[in-house]
Amino acid sequence: MGDRSARRDASALVLGLPRMHMEAGERRDFLPDVVTAADRAGAAAIVLEHGYGTGMGVPPEAYLAASPVARFAAYDEVMSSDVVAVIRCPAEPAMRAMRPGALLLTMLHYATRPRRTRLVAELGLRAISFDSVVDDLGRRQVEYLEAVGWNGVRLAFREIARVHPHFAHPSRRPLRVTCLGAGAVGAHAVRAATRYGDHDLRAELAANDVPGVEVTVADFDLTSHEDYLLGRLEMTDLLIDATQRLDPTRPVVRNPWIAALPPDAVLLDLAVDPYDFSIDPPRTKGIEGVPHGDLDRYVFAVDDAAWSELDGRVDTRERRLALSCYAWPGLEPLDCMRVYGRQIEPVLGVVLRVPVDRLDVDSTDPQERAVARAELGRWLS
Amino acid sequence: MTTLGLGLPRMHKEAGERRDFLPGILRAVADLDVRVVVEHGAGSAMGYTDADYFAVGPSVTIGSNAEAFAQDVVLTLRAPDRLDVMRPGAVLVSMLHFPTRPMRVARLLEFRLDAISLDLLTDDLGERLVVDGRDVAWNGLEAAFDVLERHWPEFAEPTRPPIRVTILGAGAIGKDAVEAATKYGNLDRAGRLAHLPGVEVTTIGRNLTGSAGYMKDRFSATDVLVDATQRRIPSHPVVPNTWLAYLPEHAVVCDLVVDPYLPHESPPTVRGIEGIPQGDLDRWAFAPDDPAWDDVLHEVDRTNRRWVVSCYSWPGVHPHECMELYGGQLAPLLRALLQAGGARGLTADGEFLERALWRASLRTWVGLHTVAV
């Protein structure tokens, strides 16, 4: 490490790693591996907010041991760094506290958050949106959709196990899962569902000759057929919304259709589209009526107040136990940040080496091309 | 430092093998101090000319197969049959499958070669970095639906019910097969048939595939049966030949696993679906009366037959798409390998690409395993 710090030049940048300051259940911070990677990439200093990592039980010493240029500081100082990296986008006041010209690395979702995108530009910030870092074939380089599928499915089966009288009995029939949507999230959900979202549980039940899980996927060319969909719902124990709707103003499963499900069926919202009545026509969830959860609260019994707390224009008359979480990967924070850390290492390698103005989408370096595609200026132009 | 030589020889396998690395991968190393020798005719089966490779930069020359193999780093997708054409100390970068090809490992060592096995390139979390599982699924399902569309009159009937696909196995390939199946294995076909009820895809894992009663019912409601299993015991089929009789007459069996019959191994390996023939890039669709069924080992039960699609190398069915993908995946790794000066320069604690290369190198494999030479 000593050799690396001796090689740093005058143009080296300071990397700030702030905490997220979201709901109490949001415990994620990057792990010390990211500090090591930033050090290796030549950061002049790595400034972490006091308390960084404590939500996951990572002690401050682990970060300090990862680099000789790492140190802890207050939030404001961290946000004044040359480069600020954080998974969930900071709130508006925090962005306003950043220095014009500084680089923000975060999940900005340019396409679906136009107001926020404009604000970042108006503040004079530079930005790389993690969700827009894609390789030459258009595949996202920073994503953990696998955790969306697995975390949601695992918790849904825990609820089914709680209410199903013969869940672990060899005499029960195979459980039937219907997954709406066959995209990336749906594919992970299917794989997880064949295993109850839990390898240990699957092994335990298989050892006792308990029949497994049959997972049926229906894409939009089937879900748009009402008769088919209602017939499918009648034989469904777990209904998963993993859709990517072209028209988010129309649900895939209208609230009255939930009545077709068996009384003990469970609804799992992996798409986590929000309700939004501030625009016309308003946006709704794929399964109409399901409450919108977060890391503090993601399981909703049929009598949970969250159903009634939704905007009165949402039809919630038909209900089943439902699960929904805005940040499914955050339920396993260590696992999640281990994955994100590995994925952002090459991004840090590029931004700490190449000035943001010189990022080149035609570079001979594929990693630089991927990062350049995610730069705010390119999106705006 | 001496300028490294990079060679791109062609594969010279079955006639249907049209793949070569595309010129694009060379652009990733064009600014390095590397001289490149591309075998004459590379890419010609996909419409490329020598000039396309030559145009990448002044470091690229066109040469013979022997000249391409004589370089310091030799890149070829499928493992070459001959290793004696390489120089001792050179690095072979290819799909080498060290774990299942001990004889190949022994020969690499015998010829004092270094090697990077493309199938062992993984990130720190074990995810493969050079892999085309998606095209295995899409190309296989495309072939299955081609057959179904050609031979099942009800396929395009507006009154038909949804087509029912059953996928055995929910591993990496099974996961991709789900999406491919919902789109008839081909987006153009999905668009053309958008007015019809679509495809209902049901996936089951090994906690159901062992239940004969369940499988009988499932097979009778299946139009396309997909084998995407990863068997723990390859000496036992997942689907005994007798179960094929439960499938409707028009059903198509789609073999994505393509395990071979290896009767003389101990224990012997049989195919996941008992009795079906194995295809390659020259031929992958087999009717129930195709003579290929009779070529299956006589001790294997092949009494019950349906249309089968099977190909040893599904990604090669659409060679350009396949090599574009591999090229994109491999480009940064190739660059890192050349920047490190070859396999000798790799370390376990380098940057993430270097770590991946180190894990996939022959010297690391040999260091971790006892290898008989």
PDB file of C-alpha atoms in Angstrom, chain A residues 40-41 135-137 139 146 174-175 182-184 186-188 190-191 194-196 202 206 210-222 225 228 232 338-339 342 345-346 364-367 369, chain B residues 27-28 30-31 124-125 127 162 170-172 175 178-179 182-184 194 196-208 214 218 230 232 324-325 328-329 331-332 335 349-353 355:
ATOM      1  CA  ARG A  40      -5.479   0.931  -5.722  1.00  0.00           C
ATOM      2  CA  ALA A  41      -7.025   3.211  -8.344  1.00  0.00           C
ATOM      3  CA  ASP A 135     -21.404  -2.825 -21.556  1.00  0.00           C
ATOM      4  CA  ASP A 136     -21.227  -2.819 -25.340  1.00  0.00           C
ATOM      5  CA  LEU A 137     -24.163  -5.216 -25.450  1.00  0.00           C
ATOM      6  CA  ARG A 139     -26.132  -5.160 -20.116  1.00  0.00           C
ATOM      7  CA  GLU A 146     -30.883 -11.657  -8.303  1.00  0.00           C
ATOM      8  CA  PRO A 174     -46.827 -29.407  -5.360  1.00  0.00           C
ATOM      9  CA  LEU A 175     -47.099 -25.705  -4.550  1.00  0.00           C
ATOM     10  CA  ALA A 182     -40.346 -13.040 -17.880  1.00  0.00           C
ATOM     11  CA  GLY A 183     -37.642 -10.356 -17.777  1.00  0.00           C
ATOM     12  CA  ALA A 184     -34.515 -10.304 -15.661  1.00  0.00           C
ATOM     13  CA  GLY A 186     -38.821 -12.712 -13.341  1.00  0.00           C
ATOM     14  CA  ALA A 187     -36.061 -15.101 -14.367  1.00  0.00           C
ATOM     15  CA  HIS A 188     -34.394 -14.811 -10.970  1.00  0.00           C
ATOM     16  CA  VAL A 190     -38.509 -18.376 -11.141  1.00  0.00           C
ATOM     17  CA  ARG A 191     -35.212 -19.909 -10.156  1.00  0.00           C
ATOM     18  CA  THR A 194     -38.332 -23.629  -7.514  1.00  0.00           C
ATOM     19  CA  ARG A 195     -36.129 -23.627  -4.402  1.00  0.00           C
ATOM     20  CA  TYR A 196     -38.553 -21.866  -1.992  1.00  0.00           C
ATOM     21  CA  ARG A 202     -35.426 -26.920  -0.146  1.00  0.00           C
ATOM     22  CA  ALA A 206     -36.652 -32.788  -0.372  1.00  0.00           C
ATOM     23  CA  VAL A 210     -42.192 -33.273   0.257  1.00  0.00           C
ATOM     24  CA  PRO A 211     -43.296 -32.415  -3.297  1.00  0.00           C
ATOM     25  CA  GLY A 212     -41.638 -29.287  -4.656  1.00  0.00           C
ATOM     26  CA  VAL A 213     -42.773 -26.168  -6.458  1.00  0.00           C
ATOM     27  CA  GLU A 214     -44.209 -25.768  -9.944  1.00  0.00           C
ATOM     28  CA  VAL A 215     -43.519 -22.289 -11.299  1.00  0.00           C
ATOM     29  CA  THR A 216     -45.539 -21.013 -14.248  1.00  0.00           C
ATOM     30  CA  VAL A 217     -44.606 -17.849 -16.094  1.00  0.00           C
ATOM     31  CA  ALA A 218     -47.122 -15.796 -18.019  1.00  0.00           C
ATOM     32  CA  ASP A 219     -45.963 -12.838 -20.082  1.00  0.00           C
ATOM     33  CA  PHE A 220     -48.125  -9.980 -21.359  1.00  0.00           C
ATOM     34  CA  ASP A 221     -49.464 -11.953 -24.318  1.00  0.00           C
ATOM     35  CA  LEU A 222     -51.203 -14.233 -21.813  1.00  0.00           C
ATOM     36  CA  HIS A 225     -56.421 -12.554 -21.719  1.00  0.00           C
ATOM     37  CA  TYR A 228     -56.816 -17.215 -18.984  1.00  0.00           C
ATOM     38  CA  ARG A 232     -54.556 -19.257 -13.625  1.00  0.00           C
ATOM     39  CA  ARG A 338     -20.373  -7.363  -1.374  1.00  0.00           C
ATOM     40  CA  VAL A 339     -21.898  -7.639  -4.856  1.00  0.00           C
ATOM     41  CA  ARG A 342     -17.286  -5.819  -6.799  1.00  0.00           C
ATOM     42  CA  GLU A 345     -14.649  -1.393  -8.593  1.00  0.00           C
ATOM     43  CA  PRO A 346     -14.098  -0.957 -12.352  1.00  0.00           C
ATOM     44  CA  THR A 364     -10.318   1.361 -26.622  1.00  0.00           C
ATOM     45  CA  ASP A 365     -10.968   0.488 -22.968  1.00  0.00           C
ATOM     46  CA  PRO A 366     -14.362  -1.270 -22.705  1.00  0.00           C
ATOM     47  CA  GLN A 367     -14.726  -0.210 -19.072  1.00  0.00           C
ATOM     48  CA  ARG A 369     -16.879   3.079 -22.698  1.00  0.00           C
TER      49      ARG A 369
ATOM     50  CA  ARG B  27      -9.725  -2.730 -31.208  1.00  0.00           C
ATOM     51  CA  ALA B  28      -9.466  -3.317 -27.449  1.00  0.00           C
ATOM     52  CA  ALA B  30      -4.930  -1.750 -30.742  1.00  0.00           C
ATOM     53  CA  ASP B  31      -3.181   0.857 -28.580  1.00  0.00           C
ATOM     54  CA  ASP B 124     -14.860 -12.716  -7.310  1.00  0.00           C
ATOM     55  CA  LEU B 125     -18.352 -14.054  -6.675  1.00  0.00           C
ATOM     56  CA  GLU B 127     -20.072 -15.664 -11.939  1.00  0.00           C
ATOM     57  CA  PRO B 162     -51.676 -21.163 -25.053  1.00  0.00           C
ATOM     58  CA  ALA B 170     -33.969 -23.909 -13.069  1.00  0.00           C
ATOM     59  CA  GLY B 171     -30.222 -23.333 -13.225  1.00  0.00           C
ATOM     60  CA  ALA B 172     -28.488 -20.685 -15.304  1.00  0.00           C
ATOM     61  CA  LYS B 175     -33.396 -19.252 -16.292  1.00  0.00           C
ATOM     62  CA  VAL B 178     -37.903 -19.152 -19.496  1.00  0.00           C
ATOM     63  CA  GLU B 179     -37.702 -15.802 -21.247  1.00  0.00           C
ATOM     64  CA  THR B 182     -42.271 -16.943 -23.610  1.00  0.00           C
ATOM     65  CA  LYS B 183     -41.099 -15.296 -26.875  1.00  0.00           C
ATOM     66  CA  TYR B 184     -41.260 -18.464 -29.047  1.00  0.00           C
ATOM     67  CA  ALA B 194     -48.874 -11.415 -30.937  1.00  0.00           C
ATOM     68  CA  LEU B 196     -52.644 -15.348 -30.547  1.00  0.00           C
ATOM     69  CA  PRO B 197     -52.653 -16.621 -26.974  1.00  0.00           C
ATOM     70  CA  GLY B 198     -48.980 -16.788 -26.033  1.00  0.00           C
ATOM     71  CA  VAL B 199     -46.793 -19.347 -24.321  1.00  0.00           C
ATOM     72  CA  GLU B 200     -47.292 -20.646 -20.796  1.00  0.00           C
ATOM     73  CA  VAL B 201     -43.931 -21.711 -19.393  1.00  0.00           C
ATOM     74  CA  THR B 202     -43.715 -24.021 -16.404  1.00  0.00           C
ATOM     75  CA  THR B 203     -40.397 -24.675 -14.686  1.00  0.00           C
ATOM     76  CA  ILE B 204     -39.793 -27.548 -12.310  1.00  0.00           C
ATOM     77  CA  GLY B 205     -36.696 -28.515 -10.357  1.00  0.00           C
ATOM     78  CA  ARG B 206     -35.415 -31.854  -9.188  1.00  0.00           C
ATOM     79  CA  ASN B 207     -37.802 -31.888  -6.233  1.00  0.00           C
ATOM     80  CA  LEU B 208     -40.561 -32.647  -8.768  1.00  0.00           C
ATOM     81  CA  TYR B 214     -46.583 -35.874 -11.437  1.00  0.00           C
ATOM     82  CA  ARG B 218     -47.211 -32.726 -16.761  1.00  0.00           C
ATOM     83  CA  GLN B 230     -27.767 -30.125 -14.176  1.00  0.00           C
ATOM     84  CA  ARG B 232     -25.887 -34.791  -9.875  1.00  0.00           C
ATOM     85  CA  GLU B 324     -20.013 -10.342 -30.734  1.00  0.00           C
ATOM     86  CA  LEU B 325     -20.971 -11.413 -27.232  1.00  0.00           C
ATOM     87  CA  GLY B 328     -17.352  -7.988 -25.756  1.00  0.00           C
ATOM     88  CA  GLN B 329     -16.893 -10.173 -22.693  1.00  0.00           C
ATOM     89  CA  ALA B 331     -11.961  -7.762 -24.705  1.00  0.00           C
ATOM     90  CA  PRO B 332     -11.131  -6.244 -21.300  1.00  0.00           C
ATOM     91  CA  ARG B 335      -6.292  -6.397 -22.711  1.00  0.00           C
ATOM     92  CA  ASP B 349      -4.256  -9.729  -5.575  1.00  0.00           C
ATOM     93  CA  GLY B 350      -4.189  -7.574  -8.697  1.00  0.00           C
ATOM     94  CA  GLU B 351      -7.136  -5.582 -10.054  1.00  0.00           C
ATOM     95  CA  PHE B 352     -10.346  -7.525 -10.608  1.00  0.00           C
ATOM     96  CA  LEU B 353      -9.647  -8.525 -14.229  1.00  0.00           C
ATOM     97  CA  ARG B 355      -7.640 -11.705 -10.387  1.00  0.00           C
TER      98      ARG B 355
END
